[in-house]
Coordinates of C-alpha atoms in Angstrom, one line a residue:
X9 CA -22.8 -10.1 37.5
X10 CA -20.5 -12.8 38.8
X11 CA -17.4 -12.0 40.9
X12 CA -15.2 -13.2 38.0
X13 CA -16.9 -10.9 35.5
X14 CA -16.8 -8.0 38.0
X15 CA -13.1 -8.5 38.5
X16 CA -12.4 -8.5 34.8
X17 CA -14.5 -5.4 34.3
X18 CA -12.7 -3.6 37.1
X19 CA -9.2 -4.6 35.7
X20 CA -10.1 -3.5 32.2
X21 CA -11.5 -0.2 33.4
X22 CA -8.5 0.6 35.6
X23 CA -6.2 0.4 32.6
X24 CA -7.7 3.5 31.0
X25 CA -7.6 4.1 27.3
X26 CA -3.8 4.6 27.0
X27 CA -3.2 1.5 29.2
X28 CA -5.0 -0.7 26.7
X29 CA -2.7 0.3 23.9
X30 CA 0.4 -0.2 26.1
X31 CA -1.0 -3.7 26.9
X32 CA -1.4 -4.3 23.2
X33 CA 2.3 -3.5 22.7
X34 CA 3.1 -6.3 25.2
X35 CA 0.9 -8.7 23.2
X36 CA 2.6 -7.7 19.9
X37 CA 6.0 -8.4 21.5
X38 CA 4.7 -11.8 22.6
X39 CA 3.8 -12.7 19.0
X40 CA 6.9 -11.2 17.6
X41 CA 9.2 -13.4 19.6
X42 CA 7.5 -16.5 18.1
X43 CA 7.7 -15.1 14.6
X44 CA 11.4 -14.2 15.0
X45 CA 12.3 -17.7 16.2
X46 CA 11.1 -19.5 13.0
X47 CA 13.1 -17.4 10.5
X48 CA 16.2 -17.1 12.9
X49 CA 16.3 -20.9 13.0
X50 CA 16.2 -21.3 9.2
X51 CA 19.1 -19.0 8.8
X52 CA 21.1 -20.6 11.6
X53 CA 20.7 -24.3 10.5
X54 CA 24.0 -24.5 8.5
X55 CA 25.9 -23.1 11.5
X56 CA 24.2 -25.6 13.9
X57 CA 25.2 -28.4 11.6
X58 CA 28.9 -27.6 11.9
X59 CA 29.0 -26.5 15.5
X60 CA 26.9 -29.4 16.9
X61 CA 27.9 -32.0 14.4
X62 CA 24.2 -32.4 13.5
X63 CA 23.3 -34.7 10.6
X64 CA 20.6 -33.9 8.1
X65 CA 18.1 -35.9 10.1
X66 CA 19.1 -33.9 13.2
X67 CA 18.6 -30.6 11.4
X68 CA 15.2 -31.8 10.3
X69 CA 14.1 -32.6 13.8
X70 CA 15.5 -29.4 15.3
X71 CA 12.7 -27.7 13.2
X72 CA 10.2 -30.6 13.3
X73 CA 10.2 -31.0 17.1
X74 CA 9.0 -27.4 17.4
X75 CA 6.3 -27.8 14.7
X76 CA 5.0 -31.0 16.2
X77 CA 4.5 -29.6 19.8
X78 CA 3.2 -26.3 18.5
X79 CA 0.6 -27.9 16.2
X80 CA -0.4 -30.7 18.6
X81 CA -0.9 -28.5 21.7
X82 CA -2.6 -25.4 20.2
X83 CA -6.1 -26.7 21.0
X84 CA -5.4 -27.7 24.6
X85 CA -3.6 -24.4 25.2
X86 CA -6.7 -22.4 24.0
X87 CA -9.1 -24.5 26.1
X88 CA -6.9 -24.2 29.2
X89 CA -6.8 -20.4 28.6
X90 CA -10.6 -20.2 28.6
X91 CA -10.8 -22.4 31.7
X92 CA -8.0 -21.1 33.9
X93 CA -7.3 -17.6 32.6
X94 CA -6.0 -16.5 29.3
X95 CA -3.5 -14.0 30.8
X96 CA -2.3 -16.7 33.3
X97 CA -1.7 -19.3 30.6
X98 CA -0.1 -16.7 28.3
X99 CA 2.4 -16.0 31.1
X100 CA 3.0 -19.8 31.4
X101 CA 3.7 -20.0 27.7
X102 CA 6.2 -17.0 27.8
X103 CA 8.0 -18.5 30.8
X104 CA 8.4 -21.9 29.0
X105 CA 9.5 -20.3 25.8
X106 CA 12.0 -18.0 27.5
X107 CA 13.6 -20.7 29.8
X108 CA 13.8 -23.3 27.0
X109 CA 15.5 -20.7 24.7
X110 CA 18.2 -20.0 27.3
X111 CA 18.8 -23.7 27.9
X112 CA 18.9 -24.2 24.1
X113 CA 21.6 -21.6 23.7
X114 CA 23.8 -23.7 25.9
X115 CA 23.2 -27.1 24.2
X116 CA 26.2 -29.2 23.4
X117 CA 24.5 -31.9 21.3
X118 CA 21.8 -32.0 18.7
X119 CA 19.6 -34.2 21.0
X120 CA 19.7 -31.5 23.7
X121 CA 18.7 -28.8 21.2
X122 CA 15.9 -30.9 19.8
X123 CA 14.5 -31.4 23.3
X124 CA 14.5 -27.7 24.0
X125 CA 13.0 -26.9 20.6
X126 CA 10.1 -29.2 21.6
X127 CA 9.6 -27.3 24.9
X128 CA 9.8 -24.0 22.9
X129 CA 7.0 -25.3 20.8
X130 CA 4.9 -26.0 23.9
X131 CA 5.4 -22.4 25.0
X132 CA 4.5 -21.1 21.5
X133 CA 1.3 -23.2 21.5
X134 CA 0.1 -21.0 24.4
X135 CA 1.5 -17.7 23.1
X136 CA 0.0 -17.9 19.5
X137 CA -3.7 -18.2 20.2
X138 CA -3.9 -16.5 23.6
X139 CA -2.2 -13.3 22.7
X140 CA -5.0 -12.8 20.2
X141 CA -7.9 -14.2 22.3
X142 CA -7.3 -11.5 25.0
X143 CA -8.1 -8.6 22.6
X144 CA -11.9 -8.8 22.8
X145 CA -11.7 -8.2 26.6
X146 CA -9.4 -5.2 26.1
X147 CA -11.0 -3.3 23.2
X148 CA -14.4 -2.3 22.0
X149 CA -15.7 -3.7 18.7
X150 CA -14.8 -0.4 17.0
X151 CA -11.2 -0.5 18.4
X152 CA -10.6 -4.2 17.8
X153 CA -9.8 -4.1 14.1
X154 CA -6.9 -1.7 14.8
X155 CA -5.6 -3.8 17.6
X156 CA -5.8 -7.0 15.5
X157 CA -4.0 -5.2 12.6
X158 CA -1.2 -4.2 14.9
X159 CA -0.9 -7.7 16.3
X160 CA -0.8 -9.2 12.8
X161 CA 1.7 -6.7 11.5
X162 CA 3.9 -7.3 14.5
X163 CA 4.0 -11.0 13.8
X164 CA 5.0 -10.4 10.2
X165 CA 8.0 -8.3 11.3
X166 CA 9.7 -11.6 12.2
X167 CA 10.1 -12.5 8.5
X168 CA 12.7 -9.9 7.7
X169 CA 14.0 -9.3 11.2
X170 CA 14.9 -13.0 11.6
X171 CA 17.5 -13.3 8.9
X172 CA 18.8 -9.8 9.7
X173 CA 19.2 -10.6 13.4
X174 CA 20.6 -14.1 12.8
X175 CA 23.1 -12.9 10.3
X176 CA 24.4 -10.3 12.7
X177 CA 24.5 -12.6 15.7
X178 CA 26.2 -15.5 13.9
X179 CA 28.8 -13.0 12.5
X180 CA 29.7 -11.4 15.8
X181 CA 28.7 -13.9 18.5
X182 CA 28.5 -17.6 19.3
X183 CA 25.7 -19.7 17.7
X184 CA 23.8 -19.9 20.9
X185 CA 23.1 -16.2 20.7
X186 CA 20.3 -16.9 18.2
X187 CA 18.3 -18.5 21.0
X188 CA 19.6 -16.4 23.9
X189 CA 18.3 -13.3 22.2
X190 CA 14.8 -14.5 22.9
X191 CA 15.3 -14.0 26.7
X192 CA 15.2 -10.2 26.8
X193 CA 12.3 -10.1 24.4
X194 CA 10.4 -12.6 26.6
X195 CA 11.2 -10.6 29.7
X196 CA 9.7 -7.4 28.1
X197 CA 6.6 -9.4 27.1
X198 CA 6.3 -10.9 30.5
X199 CA 6.5 -7.5 32.3
X200 CA 4.0 -6.0 29.9
X201 CA 1.5 -8.8 30.1
X202 CA 1.8 -9.1 33.9
X203 CA 1.2 -5.5 34.7
X204 CA -1.0 -4.3 31.8
X205 CA -3.1 -7.1 30.4
X206 CA -6.4 -7.9 32.1
X207 CA -7.3 -11.5 33.0
X208 CA -10.2 -13.1 31.3
X209 CA -11.7 -16.6 31.4
X210 CA -15.0 -18.5 31.3
X211 CA -16.6 -17.9 34.7
X212 CA -18.6 -21.1 34.5
X213 CA -16.4 -23.6 32.7
X214 CA -17.8 -26.9 31.6
X215 CA -16.4 -30.3 32.7
X216 CA -13.2 -31.1 31.0
X217 CA -13.5 -33.5 28.1
X218 CA -10.3 -35.6 28.5
X219 CA -11.2 -38.0 25.7
X220 CA -11.8 -35.2 23.2
X221 CA -8.6 -33.5 24.3
X222 CA -6.5 -36.7 23.9
X223 CA -8.0 -37.4 20.4
X224 CA -7.3 -33.8 19.3
X225 CA -3.7 -33.9 20.4
X226 CA -3.0 -37.3 18.9
X227 CA -4.8 -36.6 15.6
X228 CA -3.1 -33.2 15.0
X229 CA 0.3 -34.5 16.0
X230 CA 0.1 -37.6 13.8
X231 CA -1.1 -35.6 10.8
X232 CA 1.6 -32.9 11.2
X233 CA 4.2 -35.6 11.7
X234 CA 3.3 -37.4 8.4
X235 CA 3.3 -34.1 6.5
X236 CA 6.7 -32.9 7.8
X237 CA 8.3 -36.2 6.9
X238 CA 7.1 -35.9 3.3
X239 CA 9.8 -33.5 2.0
X240 CA 12.5 -35.9 3.1
X241 CA 10.9 -39.3 2.3
X242 CA 8.2 -38.6 -0.3
X243 CA 4.4 -39.1 -0.2
X244 CA 4.6 -42.9 -0.6
X245 CA 6.9 -43.6 2.4
X246 CA 5.2 -45.7 5.1
X247 CA 6.0 -43.0 7.8
X248 CA 4.3 -40.4 5.8
X249 CA 1.3 -42.5 4.9
X250 CA 0.8 -43.9 8.4
X251 CA 1.1 -40.5 9.9
X252 CA -1.4 -38.8 7.5
X253 CA -3.9 -41.7 7.5
X254 CA -3.8 -42.2 11.3
X255 CA -4.1 -38.5 11.9
X256 CA -7.1 -38.2 9.6
X257 CA -8.8 -41.2 11.2
X258 CA -8.2 -39.9 14.8
X259 CA -9.4 -36.4 13.9
X260 CA -12.5 -37.9 12.3
X261 CA -13.1 -39.8 15.6
X262 CA -12.5 -36.5 17.5
X263 CA -15.2 -34.7 15.4
X264 CA -17.7 -37.5 15.9
X265 CA -17.0 -37.6 19.6
X266 CA -17.0 -33.8 20.0
X267 CA -20.3 -33.3 18.2
X268 CA -22.1 -35.9 20.4
X269 CA -20.5 -35.0 23.7
X270 CA -22.6 -32.9 26.2
X271 CA -19.5 -30.9 27.2
X272 CA -17.2 -31.0 24.2
X273 CA -13.5 -30.2 24.3
X274 CA -13.9 -27.6 21.6
X275 CA -17.3 -26.4 20.5
X276 CA -17.3 -27.4 16.8
X277 CA -21.0 -26.3 16.6
X278 CA -19.5 -22.8 16.1
X279 CA -19.0 -23.9 12.5
X280 CA -22.8 -23.5 12.1
X281 CA -22.0 -19.8 11.9
X282 CA -21.2 -18.9 8.2
X283 CA -19.1 -16.0 9.3
X284 CA -16.9 -18.1 11.5
X285 CA -16.7 -20.9 9.0
X286 CA -15.8 -18.9 5.9
X287 CA -13.4 -16.6 7.8
X288 CA -11.6 -19.6 9.2
X289 CA -11.4 -21.2 5.8
X290 CA -9.9 -18.0 4.3
X291 CA -7.4 -17.9 7.2
X292 CA -6.4 -21.5 6.7
X293 CA -6.1 -21.5 2.9
X294 CA -4.2 -18.3 2.9
X295 CA -1.8 -19.9 5.3
X296 CA -1.4 -22.9 3.0
X297 CA -0.4 -20.6 0.1
X298 CA 1.6 -18.0 2.0
X299 CA 3.8 -20.3 4.1
X300 CA 4.5 -22.5 1.1
X301 CA 5.5 -19.5 -1.0
X302 CA 7.7 -18.0 1.8
X303 CA 9.4 -21.4 2.2
X304 CA 10.3 -21.4 -1.5
X305 CA 11.0 -17.7 -1.8
X306 CA 14.0 -17.7 0.7
X307 CA 16.2 -20.0 -1.5
X308 CA 15.4 -17.8 -4.5
X309 CA 16.6 -14.7 -2.8
X310 CA 19.6 -16.3 -1.2
X311 CA 20.9 -18.7 -3.8
X312 CA 19.5 -17.6 -7.2
X313 CA 19.8 -13.9 -6.5
X314 CA 23.0 -14.4 -4.5
X315 CA 22.2 -12.7 -1.2
X316 CA 23.5 -13.5 2.3
X317 CA 21.1 -13.8 5.3
X318 CA 21.2 -10.1 6.2
X319 CA 20.6 -9.0 2.6
X320 CA 17.7 -11.5 2.3
X321 CA 16.1 -9.9 5.4
X322 CA 16.5 -6.4 3.9
X323 CA 15.0 -7.5 0.6
X324 CA 11.9 -8.9 2.4
X325 CA 11.2 -5.5 3.8
X326 CA 8.8 -4.5 1.0
X327 CA 6.6 -7.4 2.1
X328 CA 6.4 -6.0 5.6
X329 CA 5.8 -2.5 4.3
X330 CA 2.9 -3.9 2.2
X331 CA 1.5 -5.7 5.2
X332 CA 1.6 -2.6 7.4
X333 CA 0.0 -0.4 4.7
X334 CA -2.6 -3.1 3.9
X335 CA -3.6 -3.5 7.6
X336 CA -4.5 0.2 7.7
X337 CA -6.2 0.2 4.3
X338 CA -8.1 -3.0 5.3
X339 CA -9.6 -1.3 8.3
X340 CA -10.8 1.6 6.2
X341 CA -12.1 -0.7 3.5
X342 CA -14.0 -2.9 5.9
X343 CA -15.6 0.1 7.7
X344 CA -16.8 1.6 4.4
X345 CA -17.6 -1.3 2.2
X346 CA -17.9 -4.2 4.6
X347 CA -15.7 -7.0 5.8
X348 CA -16.7 -9.4 3.0
X349 CA -15.5 -6.9 0.4
X350 CA -12.3 -6.3 2.4
X351 CA -11.4 -10.0 2.6
X352 CA -12.2 -10.7 -1.0
X353 CA -10.3 -7.7 -2.3
X354 CA -7.3 -8.5 -0.2
X355 CA -7.2 -12.1 -1.4
X356 CA -7.7 -11.0 -5.0
X357 CA -4.8 -8.5 -4.8
X358 CA -2.6 -11.3 -3.3
X359 CA -3.5 -13.6 -6.2
X360 CA -2.7 -11.0 -8.8
X361 CA 0.7 -10.3 -7.2
X362 CA 1.4 -14.1 -7.2
X363 CA 0.6 -14.2 -10.9
X364 CA 3.0 -11.3 -11.4
X365 CA 5.7 -13.1 -9.4
X366 CA 5.3 -16.1 -11.7
X367 CA 6.7 -14.1 -14.5
X368 CA 10.0 -13.4 -12.7
X369 CA 13.0 -15.2 -14.2
X370 CA 16.5 -16.2 -12.9
X371 CA 18.0 -13.1 -14.5
X372 CA 15.4 -10.6 -13.3
X373 CA 16.6 -7.6 -11.3
X374 CA 15.4 -7.1 -7.8
X375 CA 13.0 -4.2 -8.6
X376 CA 10.1 -6.4 -9.9
X377 CA 10.7 -8.8 -7.1
X378 CA 10.4 -6.1 -4.5
X379 CA 7.3 -4.7 -6.2
X380 CA 5.6 -8.1 -6.2
X381 CA 6.5 -8.7 -2.6
X382 CA 5.0 -5.3 -1.6
X383 CA 1.8 -6.1 -3.4
X384 CA 1.6 -9.5 -1.8
X385 CA 2.0 -7.9 1.5
X386 CA -0.6 -5.3 0.7
X387 CA -3.2 -8.0 -0.1
X388 CA -2.3 -10.1 3.0
X389 CA -2.5 -7.0 5.2
X390 CA -6.0 -6.2 4.0
X391 CA -7.3 -9.8 4.2
X392 CA -5.8 -11.6 7.2
X393 CA -6.5 -9.1 10.0
X394 CA -10.0 -8.7 8.7
X395 CA -10.6 -12.4 8.9
X396 CA -9.2 -12.5 12.4
X397 CA -11.6 -9.7 13.4
X398 CA -14.5 -11.7 12.0
X399 CA -13.5 -14.8 13.9
X400 CA -13.1 -13.0 17.2
X401 CA -16.3 -11.0 16.5
X402 CA -18.4 -14.2 16.1
X403 CA -17.0 -16.3 19.0
X404 CA -18.8 -16.2 22.3
X405 CA -16.7 -14.3 25.0
X406 CA -16.2 -17.5 26.9
X407 CA -14.7 -19.4 23.9
X408 CA -12.2 -16.9 22.5
X409 CA -9.2 -19.0 23.6
X410 CA -10.4 -22.3 22.2
X411 CA -11.9 -20.7 19.1
X412 CA -8.6 -18.8 18.3
X413 CA -6.7 -22.0 19.0
X414 CA -8.9 -23.9 16.6
X415 CA -8.4 -21.5 13.7
X416 CA -4.7 -21.4 14.5
X417 CA -4.4 -25.2 14.5
X418 CA -6.2 -25.4 11.2
X419 CA -3.8 -22.7 9.8
X420 CA -0.8 -24.6 11.2
X421 CA -1.9 -27.8 9.5
X422 CA -2.7 -25.9 6.3
X423 CA 0.7 -24.2 6.4
X424 CA 2.6 -27.5 6.9
X425 CA 0.6 -29.0 4.0
X426 CA 1.4 -26.0 1.9
X427 CA 5.2 -26.3 2.5
X428 CA 5.0 -30.0 1.6
X429 CA 2.6 -29.8 -1.3
X430 CA 4.0 -26.7 -3.0
X431 CA 7.5 -28.0 -2.3
X432 CA 6.7 -31.2 -4.2
X433 CA 5.5 -29.2 -7.1
X434 CA 8.7 -27.2 -7.1
X435 CA 10.9 -30.3 -6.8
X436 CA 9.2 -32.1 -9.7
X437 CA 9.6 -29.1 -12.0
X438 CA 13.1 -28.4 -10.8
X439 CA 14.3 -32.0 -11.4
X440 CA 12.5 -32.2 -14.8
X441 CA 14.3 -29.0 -15.9
X442 CA 17.8 -29.6 -14.6
X443 CA 18.0 -33.4 -15.2
X444 CA 19.2 -33.2 -18.9
X445 CA 22.0 -30.8 -17.9
X446 CA 23.6 -33.2 -15.4
X447 CA 24.1 -36.2 -17.6
X448 CA 27.9 -35.8 -17.7
X449 CA 28.3 -35.6 -14.0
X450 CA 29.3 -38.5 -11.7
X451 CA 26.3 -40.2 -10.1
X452 CA 26.9 -38.9 -6.6
X453 CA 27.3 -35.3 -7.9
X454 CA 24.3 -35.7 -10.1
X455 CA 22.1 -36.9 -7.2
X456 CA 23.2 -34.0 -5.0
X457 CA 22.4 -31.5 -7.8
X458 CA 19.0 -33.1 -8.4
X459 CA 18.2 -33.0 -4.7
X460 CA 18.1 -29.2 -4.3
X461 CA 19.4 -25.9 -5.8
X462 CA 21.7 -25.6 -2.8
X463 CA 23.2 -29.0 -3.7
X464 CA 23.6 -28.0 -7.3
X465 CA 25.5 -24.9 -6.3
X466 CA 27.7 -26.9 -3.9
X467 CA 28.5 -29.4 -6.7
X468 CA 29.2 -26.6 -9.2
X469 CA 31.8 -25.1 -6.9
X470 CA 34.1 -28.1 -7.5
X471 CA 33.7 -28.2 -11.3
X472 CA 35.8 -26.5 -14.0
X473 CA 34.7 -22.9 -14.8
X474 CA 32.8 -23.7 -18.0
X475 CA 30.9 -26.6 -16.6
X476 CA 30.3 -24.7 -13.3
X477 CA 28.7 -21.8 -15.1
X478 CA 26.4 -24.1 -17.1
X479 CA 25.3 -26.1 -14.0
X480 CA 24.6 -22.9 -12.0
X481 CA 22.7 -21.4 -14.8
X482 CA 20.6 -24.5 -15.4
X483 CA 19.9 -24.9 -11.6
X484 CA 18.8 -21.3 -11.3
X485 CA 16.6 -21.5 -14.3
X486 CA 15.1 -24.8 -13.2
X487 CA 14.4 -23.5 -9.7
X488 CA 12.8 -20.3 -11.1
X489 CA 10.6 -22.4 -13.4
X490 CA 9.4 -24.5 -10.5
X491 CA 8.8 -21.4 -8.4
X492 CA 6.7 -19.9 -11.2
X493 CA 4.5 -23.0 -11.2
X494 CA 4.1 -22.8 -7.4
X495 CA 3.1 -19.1 -7.7
X496 CA 0.5 -19.9 -10.3
X497 CA -1.0 -22.8 -8.2
X498 CA -1.0 -20.6 -5.1
X499 CA -2.6 -17.7 -7.0
X500 CA -5.4 -20.0 -8.3
X501 CA -6.1 -21.3 -4.8
X502 CA -6.1 -17.8 -3.2
X503 CA -8.3 -16.4 -6.1
X504 CA -10.8 -19.3 -5.7
X505 CA -11.0 -18.5 -2.0
X506 CA -11.6 -14.8 -2.8
X507 CA -14.5 -15.8 -5.0
X508 CA -15.9 -18.2 -2.4
X509 CA -15.7 -15.4 0.3
X510 CA -17.5 -13.0 -2.0
X511 CA -20.3 -15.4 -2.5
X512 CA -20.7 -17.2 0.9
X513 CA -19.4 -14.9 3.6
X514 CA -22.4 -13.0 5.1
X515 CA -22.4 -9.3 4.6
X516 CA -23.5 -8.8 8.2
X517 CA -21.4 -10.7 10.8
X518 CA -23.4 -11.6 14.0
X519 CA -21.9 -13.0 17.2
X520 CA -22.6 -16.7 18.0
X521 CA -24.9 -17.2 20.9
X522 CA -23.2 -19.7 23.1
X523 CA -26.5 -20.8 24.5
X524 CA -28.1 -21.6 21.2
X525 CA -25.3 -22.7 18.9

């Protein structure tokens, strides 16, 4: 046994059984801070616009800067973790995220905030894959499903906690508090990871493939850039087309280079494993549908149903309850009937709930909305932790960082595409439905109302009562119609994935032999 492996074994043994679970809590907190940040920002954007004098383009880049650096650097972060130590690189990511959050809280201009959001994305690129890749060195294969379920459930807590926390902070404190709150959470994660989490890395790392690394970063960044520009400029805009086409070409070159290189940046030959391939596909496609649906769901809860940020967070709680319940049920289902059945069943339940959600109208009470959210959460809780367990169970121990980063990068791309594609479906349906009701409005007001449901409500606030009621009703109905179409498209995609998993995912998942694959 090498000195590095002996050191890792000694550290893991010294923790004891209870120590491993306390270490898991530190990793859950690490993931929670990233999940919180995304939903906190969405809630805080209107306040940032007024306090910093940020234009619409500035607000877009406050979110986009983070998405670009996160997506573009996931793969290098995972590779560096395998090479130099997953714990060490996770600590680096937490420090970057924490320091940039504190600086962001003191920003006085939109440009300063955009720069710090980019640095926060770099930190998150290390936190997201490495907090998961450490689990195989801490837990036995029998314990690992519970550990992964806890990590996944912790990440989902950011969905309702973000609006709740942001609403409270913005009501009682300065706007910078929505970033400053990350600091104590990061400190807790740092202390837990530093003292409790064992180090792990490849004891015999291959030579570093700089060409492959540069191609991966450039390709993912260009592709994500093109997609995040789409909601503002449309699919035919040159910025969107150049970004997407350039990203696709560069990533194709990366794949060709990687498969031919003796020491590849990321071992794409892992996709020869059916278990790894189909679990990764399920993970990515579910991200496509889920993130797109969540992006569309928030305006429905806030604007159509008339909730403030804190109430929106509370009304997302059934989703989290479903995820937590599903995570436990998924472990039992996978143990008794197999992981293939668990993933397929979870996806099928999610698809059924999405179909149910498509029947919700603008005047529907919250009860069926809450029920649909709970069932969506149940299906996700069953499927996603099980797919992550399959991915980690198939990867060679020396590649858990890079392998986790690869699946996360694919999910990030899929999620960004989901928001853009499903958002386009929603906008087309919304504009087709509301257009005829806006004919009597001045052109500027009509364009604003056509642009978004928030714009329609803002325009209606300045209209006479009778017209206001008609415009608000038409906007709510049009948005709900578009949301229903999105739910049906997402349901079809998730159901097709469930069927594919049932057919193609092996019933017995075997680890990849790094020496032969």
